CSV table of C-alpha atoms and ligand atoms in Angstrom, one decimal:
chain,number,residue,atom,x,y,z
A,25,MET,CA,-9.0,-70.3,24.0
A,26,SER,CA,-6.0,-70.8,20.9
A,27,THR,CA,-7.6,-72.0,17.8
A,28,ALA,CA,-5.7,-75.4,18.2
A,29,ALA,CA,-7.0,-76.1,21.8
A,30,ASN,CA,-10.9,-75.2,20.4
A,31,THR,CA,-10.2,-77.7,17.5
A,32,ARG,CA,-8.8,-80.4,20.1
A,33,SER,CA,-11.8,-79.3,22.7
A,34,ARG,CA,-14.2,-80.4,19.9
A,35,ALA,CA,-12.6,-83.3,18.7
A,36,GLU,CA,-13.4,-84.4,22.2
A,37,GLU,CA,-16.8,-83.1,22.2
A,38,VAL,CA,-17.3,-85.4,18.8
A,39,ILE,CA,-15.6,-88.4,20.5
A,40,ALA,CA,-17.9,-88.3,23.8
A,41,ARG,CA,-21.0,-87.6,21.8
A,42,CYS,CA,-20.5,-90.4,19.5
A,43,ASN,CA,-19.9,-92.4,23.0
A,44,LYS,CA,-23.5,-90.7,24.1
A,45,LEU,CA,-24.9,-92.1,20.2
A,46,ALA,CA,-23.6,-95.5,21.5
A,47,SER,CA,-25.6,-95.5,24.6
A,48,PHE,CA,-28.8,-96.4,22.3
A,49,SER,CA,-29.4,-99.6,21.7
A,50,GLU,CA,-31.4,-102.7,21.3
A,51,ASP,CA,-29.0,-104.5,23.2
A,52,ALA,CA,-28.8,-103.9,27.0
A,53,ASP,CA,-24.6,-105.1,27.1
A,54,SER,CA,-23.6,-104.1,23.5
A,55,VAL,CA,-24.5,-101.7,20.2
A,56,ARG,CA,-27.0,-102.6,18.0
A,57,ARG,CA,-29.2,-99.6,16.3
A,58,THR,CA,-30.7,-101.0,12.8
A,59,PHE,CA,-33.1,-99.5,10.4
A,60,LEU,CA,-36.1,-97.7,12.1
A,61,SER,CA,-35.6,-99.3,15.5
A,62,PRO,CA,-36.4,-97.5,18.8
A,63,PRO,CA,-33.2,-96.5,19.8
A,64,MET,CA,-33.0,-95.2,16.4
A,65,ARG,CA,-35.5,-92.5,17.6
A,66,ASP,CA,-33.3,-91.3,21.0
A,67,CYS,CA,-30.4,-90.7,18.2
A,68,HIS,CA,-32.8,-89.2,15.8
A,69,ARG,CA,-33.7,-86.7,18.7
A,70,GLU,CA,-30.2,-86.3,20.6
A,71,ILE,CA,-28.4,-85.0,17.6
A,72,THR,CA,-31.5,-83.1,16.4
A,73,THR,CA,-30.8,-80.8,19.4
A,74,TRP,CA,-26.9,-80.3,18.6
A,75,LEU,CA,-28.2,-79.6,14.7
A,76,THR,CA,-30.9,-77.0,16.4
A,77,GLU,CA,-28.7,-75.2,18.2
A,78,ALA,CA,-26.3,-75.5,15.0
A,79,GLY,CA,-28.7,-73.2,13.5
A,80,ALA,CA,-30.0,-76.0,11.0
A,81,GLU,CA,-34.0,-77.2,10.3
A,82,VAL,CA,-34.2,-80.7,11.2
A,83,THR,CA,-36.4,-83.3,9.5
A,84,VAL,CA,-37.1,-87.0,9.2
A,85,ASP,CA,-37.9,-87.7,5.6
A,86,ALA,CA,-39.5,-91.0,4.6
A,87,ALA,CA,-36.7,-93.3,4.7
A,88,GLY,CA,-35.7,-92.6,8.2
A,89,ASN,CA,-32.8,-90.4,7.3
A,90,LEU,CA,-32.3,-87.5,9.4
A,91,ARG,CA,-31.9,-84.0,7.7
A,92,GLY,CA,-30.6,-80.9,8.8
A,93,PHE,CA,-30.5,-77.8,6.5
A,94,TYR,CA,-27.8,-75.0,7.2
A,95,PRO,CA,-29.4,-72.3,5.2
A,96,SER,CA,-26.8,-70.0,3.3
A,97,ALA,CA,-26.5,-66.1,3.2
A,98,GLN,CA,-28.6,-66.5,0.0
A,99,VAL,CA,-32.2,-67.9,0.1
A,100,SER,CA,-32.3,-69.8,-3.5
A,101,ALA,CA,-27.9,-71.2,-3.0
A,102,PRO,CA,-27.3,-74.7,-4.1
A,103,ARG,CA,-26.9,-77.3,-1.0
A,104,LEU,CA,-23.7,-79.3,0.0
A,105,LEU,CA,-24.4,-82.9,1.0
A,106,LEU,CA,-22.4,-84.1,4.5
A,107,GLY,CA,-23.1,-86.9,6.5
A,108,SER,CA,-22.6,-90.6,7.4
A,109,HIS,CA,-24.9,-93.9,8.3
A,110,LEU,CA,-26.4,-94.1,12.0
A,111,ASP,CA,-27.6,-97.9,11.7
A,112,THR,CA,-25.2,-100.5,13.1
A,113,VAL,CA,-24.4,-104.0,13.1
A,114,PRO,CA,-24.7,-106.2,15.9
A,115,ASN,CA,-22.4,-105.9,18.8
A,116,ALA,CA,-21.0,-102.7,16.9
A,117,GLY,CA,-18.3,-100.1,18.0
A,118,ALA,CA,-19.5,-96.5,18.5
A,119,PHE,CA,-17.5,-94.9,15.5
A,120,ASP,CA,-19.0,-96.4,12.4
A,121,GLY,CA,-21.0,-94.0,10.4
A,122,ILE,CA,-21.9,-92.1,13.5
A,123,LEU,CA,-18.6,-89.9,13.7
A,124,GLY,CA,-19.2,-88.7,9.9
A,125,VAL,CA,-22.6,-87.5,11.2
A,126,VAL,CA,-21.2,-86.0,14.4
A,127,ILE,CA,-18.2,-84.8,12.6
A,128,ALA,CA,-20.7,-82.8,10.1
A,129,VAL,CA,-22.5,-81.6,13.0
A,130,VAL,CA,-19.7,-80.0,14.4
A,131,LEU,CA,-18.5,-78.5,11.3
A,132,LEU,CA,-21.6,-76.6,11.2
A,133,GLU,CA,-21.3,-75.2,14.9
A,134,SER,CA,-18.0,-74.8,14.7
A,135,LEU,CA,-19.3,-72.1,11.3
A,136,GLU,CA,-20.4,-70.4,14.5
A,137,ALA,CA,-23.4,-69.0,12.1
A,138,ARG,CA,-20.8,-67.8,9.2
A,139,ARG,CA,-22.7,-68.4,6.4
A,140,LEU,CA,-21.3,-69.8,3.1
A,141,PRO,CA,-22.5,-69.6,-1.0
A,142,PHE,CA,-24.2,-72.7,-0.5
A,143,ALA,CA,-26.5,-74.2,2.6
A,144,ILE,CA,-25.3,-77.3,3.9
A,145,GLU,CA,-27.3,-80.7,4.6
A,146,VAL,CA,-26.2,-82.6,6.9
A,147,VAL,CA,-27.2,-86.4,6.7
A,148,GLY,CA,-27.4,-89.1,9.2
A,149,PHE,CA,-28.6,-92.1,7.0
A,150,SER,CA,-31.2,-94.6,8.4
A,151,GLU,CA,-29.0,-97.8,7.0
A,152,GLU,CA,-26.3,-98.6,5.5
A,153,GLU,CA,-25.3,-102.3,6.9
A,154,GLY,CA,-27.7,-104.2,5.8
A,155,VAL,CA,-28.4,-106.0,8.7
A,156,ARG,CA,-31.9,-106.1,9.6
A,157,PHE,CA,-33.2,-106.7,5.7
A,158,GLY,CA,-30.0,-108.2,4.4
A,159,THR,CA,-29.8,-105.3,2.0
A,160,PRO,CA,-27.8,-102.8,3.0
A,161,PHE,CA,-28.3,-98.6,1.7
A,162,ILE,CA,-31.9,-98.5,2.3
A,163,GLY,CA,-31.3,-94.8,3.1
A,164,SER,CA,-29.2,-93.8,0.5
A,165,ARG,CA,-30.8,-95.5,-1.8
A,166,ALA,CA,-33.8,-93.3,-1.3
A,167,LEU,CA,-32.0,-90.7,-2.0
A,168,VAL,CA,-31.2,-91.4,-5.5
A,169,GLY,CA,-34.7,-93.2,-5.9
A,170,ARG,CA,-33.5,-96.7,-5.9
A,171,LEU,CA,-36.1,-97.4,-3.2
A,172,ASP,CA,-38.5,-99.8,-5.5
A,173,GLU,CA,-41.1,-102.1,-4.6
A,174,GLU,CA,-39.0,-105.1,-4.5
A,175,LEU,CA,-37.2,-103.7,-1.8
A,176,LEU,CA,-40.3,-101.5,0.3
A,177,ASN,CA,-41.4,-105.3,0.1
A,178,ARG,CA,-38.5,-107.1,1.5
A,179,GLN,CA,-39.0,-108.5,5.0
A,180,ASP,CA,-37.0,-109.1,8.1
A,181,SER,CA,-36.4,-111.7,10.5
A,182,ASN,CA,-40.0,-110.8,11.9
A,183,GLY,CA,-41.9,-110.7,9.1
A,184,VAL,CA,-41.9,-107.3,8.5
A,185,SER,CA,-41.4,-105.3,5.8
A,186,VAL,CA,-39.6,-102.3,4.4
A,187,ARG,CA,-42.4,-100.4,4.0
A,188,THR,CA,-44.5,-101.1,7.3
A,189,ALA,CA,-41.1,-100.6,9.1
A,190,ILE,CA,-41.2,-97.3,7.5
A,191,LYS,CA,-45.0,-96.7,8.8
A,192,ASN,CA,-44.6,-98.1,12.5
A,193,PHE,CA,-41.8,-95.5,12.8
A,194,GLY,CA,-44.5,-92.7,11.8
A,195,LEU,CA,-43.0,-92.1,9.0
A,196,ASN,CA,-45.6,-92.4,5.3
A,197,PRO,CA,-44.0,-94.6,2.5
A,198,SER,CA,-45.8,-92.4,-0.5
A,199,GLU,CA,-44.0,-89.7,0.8
A,200,LEU,CA,-40.7,-91.2,-0.5
A,201,PRO,CA,-40.2,-89.5,-3.8
A,202,ARG,CA,-39.5,-86.2,-1.9
A,203,ALA,CA,-36.8,-87.6,0.2
A,204,MET,CA,-34.7,-87.8,-3.1
A,205,LEU,CA,-31.7,-84.9,-4.6
A,206,ARG,CA,-32.9,-81.9,-5.1
A,207,ASP,CA,-31.5,-80.7,-8.6
A,208,ASP,CA,-29.8,-78.1,-6.8
A,209,THR,CA,-27.8,-80.5,-5.0
A,210,LEU,CA,-23.6,-79.3,-5.3
A,211,ALA,CA,-22.0,-82.8,-3.7
A,212,TYR,CA,-22.0,-85.2,-1.3
A,213,LEU,CA,-18.9,-85.6,1.2
A,214,GLU,CA,-18.2,-88.6,4.2
A,215,PHE,CA,-16.1,-88.2,6.8
A,216,HIS,CA,-15.9,-92.4,8.2
A,217,ILE,CA,-13.2,-94.2,10.4
A,218,GLU,CA,-10.7,-96.2,7.7
A,219,GLN,CA,-12.0,-99.6,9.0
A,220,GLY,CA,-8.4,-101.2,8.1
A,221,PRO,CA,-4.8,-100.9,9.0
A,222,VAL,CA,-3.6,-98.5,6.2
A,223,LEU,CA,-3.5,-95.2,7.7
A,224,GLU,CA,-1.8,-96.3,10.6
A,225,SER,CA,0.7,-98.9,9.0
A,226,LEU,CA,1.7,-95.5,7.2
A,227,GLY,CA,1.7,-93.1,10.0
A,228,ARG,CA,-0.9,-90.5,8.7
A,229,SER,CA,-4.2,-89.3,10.4
A,230,LEU,CA,-6.3,-88.9,7.4
A,231,GLY,CA,-6.6,-90.3,3.9
A,232,ALA,CA,-8.5,-89.4,0.5
A,233,VAL,CA,-10.9,-91.9,-0.8
A,234,GLU,CA,-10.1,-92.0,-4.5
A,235,THR,CA,-11.9,-95.1,-5.3
A,236,ILE,CA,-14.5,-97.6,-3.9
A,237,ALA,CA,-13.6,-101.2,-5.0
A,238,ALA,CA,-15.1,-103.4,-7.5
A,239,GLN,CA,-16.2,-106.8,-5.6
A,240,THR,CA,-17.4,-109.9,-6.7
A,241,ARG,CA,-18.8,-112.7,-4.1
A,242,MET,CA,-19.2,-115.9,-4.8
A,243,GLU,CA,-20.4,-119.5,-4.0
A,244,PHE,CA,-18.3,-122.5,-5.2
A,245,VAL,CA,-19.6,-126.4,-4.2
A,246,PHE,CA,-17.1,-128.9,-4.7
A,247,LEU,CA,-19.3,-132.4,-5.1
A,248,GLY,CA,-16.6,-135.7,-4.7
A,249,ARG,CA,-17.9,-138.8,-3.1
A,250,ALA,CA,-18.4,-140.0,0.9
A,251,ASN,CA,-16.6,-142.9,1.6
A,252,HIS,CA,-14.9,-144.9,4.3
A,253,ALA,CA,-11.7,-143.2,5.7
A,254,GLY,CA,-10.1,-146.4,6.8
A,255,THR,CA,-10.6,-148.7,4.2
A,256,THR,CA,-10.2,-146.0,1.1
A,257,PRO,CA,-7.2,-146.1,-0.3
A,258,MET,CA,-6.0,-142.6,-0.8
A,259,HIS,CA,-5.4,-142.9,-4.5
A,260,LEU,CA,-9.1,-144.2,-5.0
A,261,ARG,CA,-10.8,-141.0,-3.2
A,262,HIS,CA,-13.0,-137.9,-4.4
A,263,ASP,CA,-12.3,-135.4,-1.1
A,264,ALA,CA,-13.8,-132.5,-1.1
A,265,ILE,CA,-12.6,-131.0,1.8
A,266,ALA,CA,-9.0,-131.8,0.2
A,267,ALA,CA,-10.3,-130.0,-3.1
A,268,ALA,CA,-11.3,-127.5,-1.4
A,269,ALA,CA,-8.5,-126.5,0.7
A,270,GLU,CA,-6.1,-126.8,-2.9
A,271,TRP,CA,-8.3,-124.4,-4.1
A,272,ILE,CA,-8.2,-122.1,-0.5
A,273,VAL,CA,-4.6,-122.1,-0.9
A,274,ALA,CA,-4.3,-121.1,-4.3
A,275,VAL,CA,-6.8,-118.1,-3.1
A,276,GLU,CA,-4.5,-116.5,-1.1
A,277,ARG,CA,-1.3,-117.0,-3.7
A,278,THR,CA,-3.5,-115.4,-6.2
A,279,ALA,CA,-4.1,-112.3,-4.0
A,280,ASN,CA,-0.2,-112.0,-2.5
A,281,ASN,CA,0.4,-112.1,-6.7
A,282,HIS,CA,-1.2,-109.1,-7.6
A,283,PRO,CA,-1.0,-105.9,-5.7
A,284,GLY,CA,-4.1,-104.1,-4.6
A,285,LEU,CA,-6.2,-107.7,-5.2
A,286,VAL,CA,-7.6,-108.4,-1.4
A,287,ALA,CA,-9.6,-112.4,-2.0
A,288,THR,CA,-11.2,-114.2,0.8
A,289,VAL,CA,-12.6,-117.4,1.5
A,290,GLY,CA,-14.5,-116.6,4.7
A,291,GLN,CA,-16.8,-119.5,5.1
A,292,ILE,CA,-16.5,-123.4,4.5
A,293,GLN,CA,-18.9,-125.8,5.2
A,294,ALA,CA,-18.1,-129.8,4.5
A,295,ARG,CA,-21.1,-132.8,4.8
A,296,PRO,CA,-21.0,-135.5,5.8
A,297,GLY,CA,-18.5,-133.8,8.4
A,298,VAL,CA,-17.5,-137.0,10.2
A,299,THR,CA,-14.4,-137.9,11.8
A,300,ASN,CA,-14.0,-141.2,9.8
A,301,VAL,CA,-15.8,-140.5,7.1
A,302,ILE,CA,-13.9,-138.5,3.3
A,303,ALA,CA,-16.6,-135.3,2.7
A,304,ALA,CA,-18.6,-135.9,-0.5
A,305,GLU,CA,-19.5,-131.7,-0.6
A,306,THR,CA,-18.2,-128.6,0.4
A,307,ARG,CA,-19.0,-125.3,0.1
A,308,ALA,CA,-16.7,-122.6,0.3
A,309,THR,CA,-17.5,-118.9,-0.4
A,310,LEU,CA,-15.2,-116.1,-2.0
A,311,ASP,CA,-14.9,-112.3,-1.7
A,312,VAL,CA,-12.7,-110.6,-4.4
A,313,ARG,CA,-11.8,-106.8,-4.2
A,314,HIS,CA,-9.8,-104.3,-6.4
A,315,LYS,CA,-10.1,-100.7,-7.7
A,316,SER,CA,-9.9,-101.9,-11.1
A,317,ASN,CA,-13.3,-104.0,-12.4
A,318,GLU,CA,-10.5,-105.2,-15.0
A,319,ILE,CA,-8.5,-107.2,-12.9
A,320,ARG,CA,-11.5,-108.0,-10.7
A,321,ASP,CA,-12.8,-109.7,-13.1
A,322,SER,CA,-10.0,-111.5,-14.1
A,323,ALA,CA,-8.8,-112.7,-10.8
A,324,THR,CA,-12.2,-113.8,-10.4
A,325,ASP,CA,-12.2,-116.1,-13.9
A,326,ALA,CA,-9.1,-117.3,-13.1
A,327,LEU,CA,-9.9,-118.1,-9.6
A,328,GLY,CA,-13.2,-120.3,-11.2
A,329,ARG,CA,-10.8,-121.9,-13.9
A,330,LEU,CA,-8.4,-122.8,-11.3
A,331,ALA,CA,-11.3,-124.8,-8.8
A,332,ASN,CA,-12.8,-126.7,-11.7
A,333,GLU,CA,-9.1,-127.6,-12.8
A,334,ILE,CA,-8.3,-129.0,-9.1
A,335,ALA,CA,-12.3,-130.7,-9.3
A,336,GLU,CA,-11.7,-132.6,-12.4
A,337,ARG,CA,-8.0,-133.8,-11.4
A,338,ARG,CA,-9.2,-135.3,-8.7
A,339,GLY,CA,-12.6,-136.3,-9.9
A,340,LEU,CA,-15.1,-134.2,-8.8
A,341,THR,CA,-17.6,-131.8,-10.1
A,342,LEU,CA,-17.9,-128.1,-9.5
A,343,GLN,CA,-21.1,-125.9,-9.0
A,344,GLN,CA,-20.0,-121.9,-8.9
A,345,ARG,CA,-22.4,-118.9,-8.8
A,346,VAL,CA,-22.2,-115.4,-8.5
A,347,MET,CA,-24.1,-113.8,-5.3
A,348,LEU,CA,-22.8,-110.1,-5.7
A,349,SER,CA,-21.0,-107.9,-8.3
A,350,GLN,CA,-20.3,-104.4,-7.6
A,351,ARG,CA,-18.8,-102.5,-10.3
A,352,ALA,CA,-15.7,-100.0,-8.7
A,353,VAL,CA,-16.7,-96.5,-8.0
A,354,ALA,CA,-14.5,-93.7,-9.0
A,355,MET,CA,-14.9,-90.9,-6.2
A,356,ASP,CA,-15.1,-87.0,-7.8
A,357,SER,CA,-11.8,-86.1,-9.3
A,358,PHE,CA,-11.9,-82.6,-8.2
A,359,LEU,CA,-13.6,-83.4,-5.0
A,360,VAL,CA,-10.8,-85.7,-3.8
A,361,ASP,CA,-8.2,-83.3,-5.1
A,362,GLN,CA,-9.5,-80.7,-2.8
A,363,ILE,CA,-9.1,-83.4,0.0
A,364,GLN,CA,-5.9,-83.8,-0.6
A,365,GLU,CA,-5.7,-79.8,-0.6
A,366,ALA,CA,-7.5,-79.8,2.6
A,367,ILE,CA,-5.4,-82.3,4.2
A,368,ARG,CA,-2.3,-80.5,3.5
A,369,SER,CA,-3.3,-77.5,5.0
A,370,THR,CA,-4.0,-78.9,8.6
A,371,GLY,CA,0.1,-80.0,8.7
A,372,CYS,CA,-0.7,-83.5,7.4
A,373,GLN,CA,0.7,-85.6,4.2
A,374,PRO,CA,-2.6,-86.8,3.1
A,375,HIS,CA,-2.7,-90.3,1.1
A,376,ARG,CA,-5.2,-91.6,-1.5
A,377,MET,CA,-6.5,-94.6,-1.2
A,378,THR,CA,-9.0,-97.2,-2.2
A,379,SER,CA,-11.7,-98.1,0.0
A,380,GLY,CA,-12.2,-102.3,0.2
A,381,ALA,CA,-15.9,-101.5,2.0
A,382,GLY,CA,-18.8,-100.3,0.2
A,383,HIS,CA,-20.1,-96.8,1.4
A,384,ASP,CA,-23.2,-94.7,1.1
A,385,ALA,CA,-20.7,-92.5,-1.1
A,386,MET,CA,-20.9,-95.1,-3.8
A,387,ILE,CA,-24.5,-94.7,-3.7
A,388,LEU,CA,-25.1,-91.0,-4.0
A,389,ALA,CA,-21.8,-90.9,-6.6
A,390,GLU,CA,-24.2,-92.4,-8.7
A,391,LYS,CA,-26.2,-88.7,-9.3
A,392,ILE,CA,-23.6,-86.2,-7.5
A,393,PRO,CA,-19.8,-85.8,-7.0
A,394,SER,CA,-18.7,-87.6,-3.7
A,395,ALA,CA,-16.0,-88.2,-2.2
A,396,MET,CA,-14.9,-89.7,1.0
A,397,ILE,CA,-12.2,-88.8,3.4
A,398,PHE,CA,-10.6,-91.3,5.8
A,399,LEU,CA,-9.7,-91.4,9.5
A,400,ARG,CA,-6.9,-93.9,11.3
A,401,SER,CA,-8.1,-96.6,12.9
A,402,PRO,CA,-6.6,-97.8,15.3
A,403,GLY,CA,-6.0,-101.2,15.3
A,404,GLY,CA,-7.5,-101.3,11.9
A,405,ILE,CA,-10.6,-102.3,14.4
A,406,SER,CA,-13.8,-101.9,13.3
A,407,HIS,CA,-17.7,-103.5,13.6
A,408,ASP,CA,-16.1,-104.5,17.3
A,409,PRO,CA,-16.6,-102.7,20.8
A,410,ALA,CA,-13.1,-102.2,20.4
A,411,GLU,CA,-13.6,-99.8,17.9
A,412,SER,CA,-11.5,-96.3,18.3
A,413,VAL,CA,-10.3,-93.2,16.9
A,414,GLU,CA,-7.8,-90.8,18.3
A,415,VAL,CA,-8.4,-87.0,19.1
A,416,GLU,CA,-5.5,-85.7,16.8
A,417,ASP,CA,-6.9,-87.3,14.0
A,418,VAL,CA,-10.4,-85.9,15.1
A,419,ALA,CA,-9.0,-82.4,15.1
A,420,LYS,CA,-7.2,-82.7,12.0
A,421,ALA,CA,-10.5,-84.2,10.3
A,422,LEU,CA,-12.3,-80.8,11.9
A,423,GLU,CA,-9.5,-79.1,10.6
A,424,CYS,CA,-9.4,-80.1,7.1
A,425,GLY,CA,-13.2,-80.2,6.9
A,426,LEU,CA,-13.3,-76.5,7.5
A,427,HIS,CA,-10.5,-76.0,5.1
A,428,LEU,CA,-12.6,-77.7,2.5
A,429,LEU,CA,-15.7,-75.7,3.0
A,430,ASP,CA,-13.7,-72.8,2.4
A,431,GLN,CA,-11.8,-73.6,-0.7
A,432,LEU,CA,-15.6,-75.0,-1.9
A,433,ALA,CA,-16.8,-71.9,-1.2
A,434,ASN,CA,-14.1,-69.8,-3.1
A,435,SER,CA,-14.1,-72.4,-6.5
A,436,SER,CA,-16.9,-72.1,-9.0
A,437,GLU,CA,-15.5,-75.9,-10.2
A,438,LEU,CA,-18.4,-77.1,-7.9
A,439,GLN,CA,-21.3,-75.4,-9.4
A,440,LYS,CA,-20.0,-76.2,-12.8
A,441,ARG,CA,-19.9,-79.8,-12.0
A,442,LYS,CA,-23.6,-80.2,-9.8
A,443,CYS,CA,-26.2,-82.3,-10.1
A,444,ARG,CA,-26.6,-85.0,-12.9
A,445,ALA,CA,-29.8,-86.0,-11.4
B,527,ZN,ZN1,-19.7,-97.3,8.0
């Protein structure tokens, strides 16, 4: 078989395996695989078979992360981490997270027992989406030592704590420190579907992520006065829905006027919610993201001031609170350049981009050089059964991955930048 035909058949195998893993679900008719749920065991078993055949030694750490160690020629060689997450949202597709793990497995297979100057550890993170406990990144937090008592005691909707979930899966929470990154870890690389329409709109297969966007989530409550919709003249109203509506349109306009800024009011609730009553209260969420912390902060401040002005002019009061504030995380510049070069070697034009969504790479970047490669998402669709990936793009990702491994094997730079843990 020619190299191209070989890569294509490996890419088809990647997609077939992702579809196979999607059959391990908590729900009968759709994909849902949350942290340490029973189907996660089936998922582990299947991937363990592949990893073992590829020459890796497989363990499950105390946070439920699947870890496959593919040794180097030298016994004491440092290790490179390749991975993504194995959990899903409810009614998920087959590729978000899982694709990155399966690509890592198939990259090991593609080495055909060839040894590199570093070992490779494939990591299938147990939890990234935050579905079961309302807290994301439980798997990758364990690697950077951020699975603290507060998080271990957090409970799911059935009153089961993270700690108990770990025990119920047959794991030992007291062994969590052993899940942490070893200080001989060189870097972390993650392949992931883009989950957005940018690469598709540019007609490109692969993107090099240079930043994971800063993110703020807030809640705004406009407090007006309920009154009769028939007897209260327009100029004597304090309408909480109309005030919120004016602000929501301004949120959209503000984002349109700042390149790279995205701002979303994703949820509104009004009370009392009656056809013939002027609304007394409207609650609205706000989600603001940008690759620059400063631009995210100034946009968030401006939108807060605007809400105040609108409320004041209309005789309403306003409450606002921050629910989440996450700083932008830069990917490692050396790795991003290496990824660009590896993408070029496949004959594709690379695209440097910001990830609007959070990823495990953002957590690992706290301790080790980390970077991500995005694959084009057809239709920009994710977190939905219609989520897909093109076989050509997976083939390019595999090619890119092999180039990248060879580039890193021939570079002394990575050794210098190793673990800051
Ligand atoms: Zn994901």
